[in-house]
Amino acid sequence: MRARAAVLAEVKKPLEIWELEVDAPKEGEVLVRVVAAGVCHSDLHYIQGDLETPLPAIPGHEGAGVVEAVGPGVTRFRPGDPVVFVFRAFCGHCFYCLNGRPALCDFSNPIRRTGRMFDGTTRFHRNGTDVHHVLGVSCFAEYTVVPEQGLLSLPPDIPLDRAALVGCGVTTGVGAVLFAAGVRAGETVLVIGCGGVGLNVVQGAALVGAGPVIAADVVPQKLEWARQLGATHTIDPREQDVVEVVRELTGGRGADYAFEVIGRADTIQQAYAATRKGGTTVIVGLTPMGTTVPLDPLDLLRTEKTIKATLYGSANLPRDIPRLLELYRLGRLRLDELISRRLRLEEINDGFEAMLAGSVARSIVVFEH
Ligand code: APR
Ligand code: ZN
């Protein structure tokens, strides 16, 4: 079949809309009609070349859609099923999966590394040239093919644009608080970077009753959204010293938990400095490949801080994605407010520009089929 897709042909260039041939799903694969795809900063990392992936390729890893067809041997899905993509397809029976850590499963490493399915071929082509998969999802396309392990079923009542966000930003951000850090009521939280992911760290902290919840961002509108999602205090680092303000608000100690949700060496150091003795610095943002952060082991020892990182919110995906959707249904988790802008596929580069300009929480591509 034919489908339009936003293709990364060359790094540091805008995505191009290509008309592609999409193969039928092979053994264990599913063809999905994509309904909505979030524009996440991780996609921008590929575009800017901060993260590498074989090119040309179709990015997009935060999305939801409807199963169009299934390949031989697929048992868990049928045409018509609403599904959300998971960008770390997991086998379900290895050590990590059995320990509730599917994002650490090695199952989909070959797809991520090669940009090809397990048989070494791609399902996307243009004029005989292979177009690669990204993270085994590639949902900036009208239709995509993924391994069945890269999908989770959705309940029928959740709008697919809202569900898409749970495929990355919401689970990563809320999960960082609930599952990675395990923040409890009354504990103090700092969130540096309040974009699509950071705002979810803020709402996760509010959800568990943390306080104060201190949000830092260089864009005033982001601070406004952070307050709407439950931040009790906000800091513009261009005007105030983050570490100083956090100390003032936490009895001079620093935060119990400081989350870095940008992916920069300087703000990771800032988060560490703003963490109290015995507290935890949580790295959520992806740094460009090769980034290093100096570590003073003596300071670490004397302060007994913990530095930890979280991938995909450390969520047990098949358990936690339905949980998060239930919280949305109950009005405890906000998803509607996170979508600042809906785009057509042709407008996708505007979504990245808006992200860089800081004018959106999330933009989302909605496909008209
Ligand atoms: N101090 C505070 N905030 C900053 C600073 C800074 N020095 N520099 C940038 N920011 C803010 C931006 O204004 C923006 O609101 O960080 C936020 C980053 O948000 P987005 O660009 O929307 O990125 P997001 O999709 O949230 O992803 C954040 O997490 O999953 C990773 O790859 C992703 O590394 C990325 C990070
Ligand atoms: Zn993402």
Short mmCIF file of N, CA and C and ligand atoms in Angstrom, two decimals, residues 40 42 61 168, ligand 2:
data_model
loop_
_atom_site.label_atom_id
_atom_site.label_comp_id
_atom_site.label_asym_id
_atom_site.label_seq_id
_atom_site.Cartn_x
_atom_site.Cartn_y
_atom_site.Cartn_z
N CYS A 40 7.85 15.03 19.92
CA CYS A 40 8.63 14.94 21.17
C CYS A 40 10.05 15.42 20.93
N SER A 42 12.74 14.07 21.74
CA SER A 42 13.65 12.98 21.33
C SER A 42 13.72 12.87 19.81
N HIS A 61 7.69 8.51 17.73
CA HIS A 61 7.66 7.34 18.61
C HIS A 61 6.57 7.45 19.68
N CYS A 168 4.69 8.24 25.26
CA CYS A 168 6.04 8.70 25.66
C CYS A 168 5.97 9.70 26.80
ZN ZN B 2 9.45 10.93 23.38
#
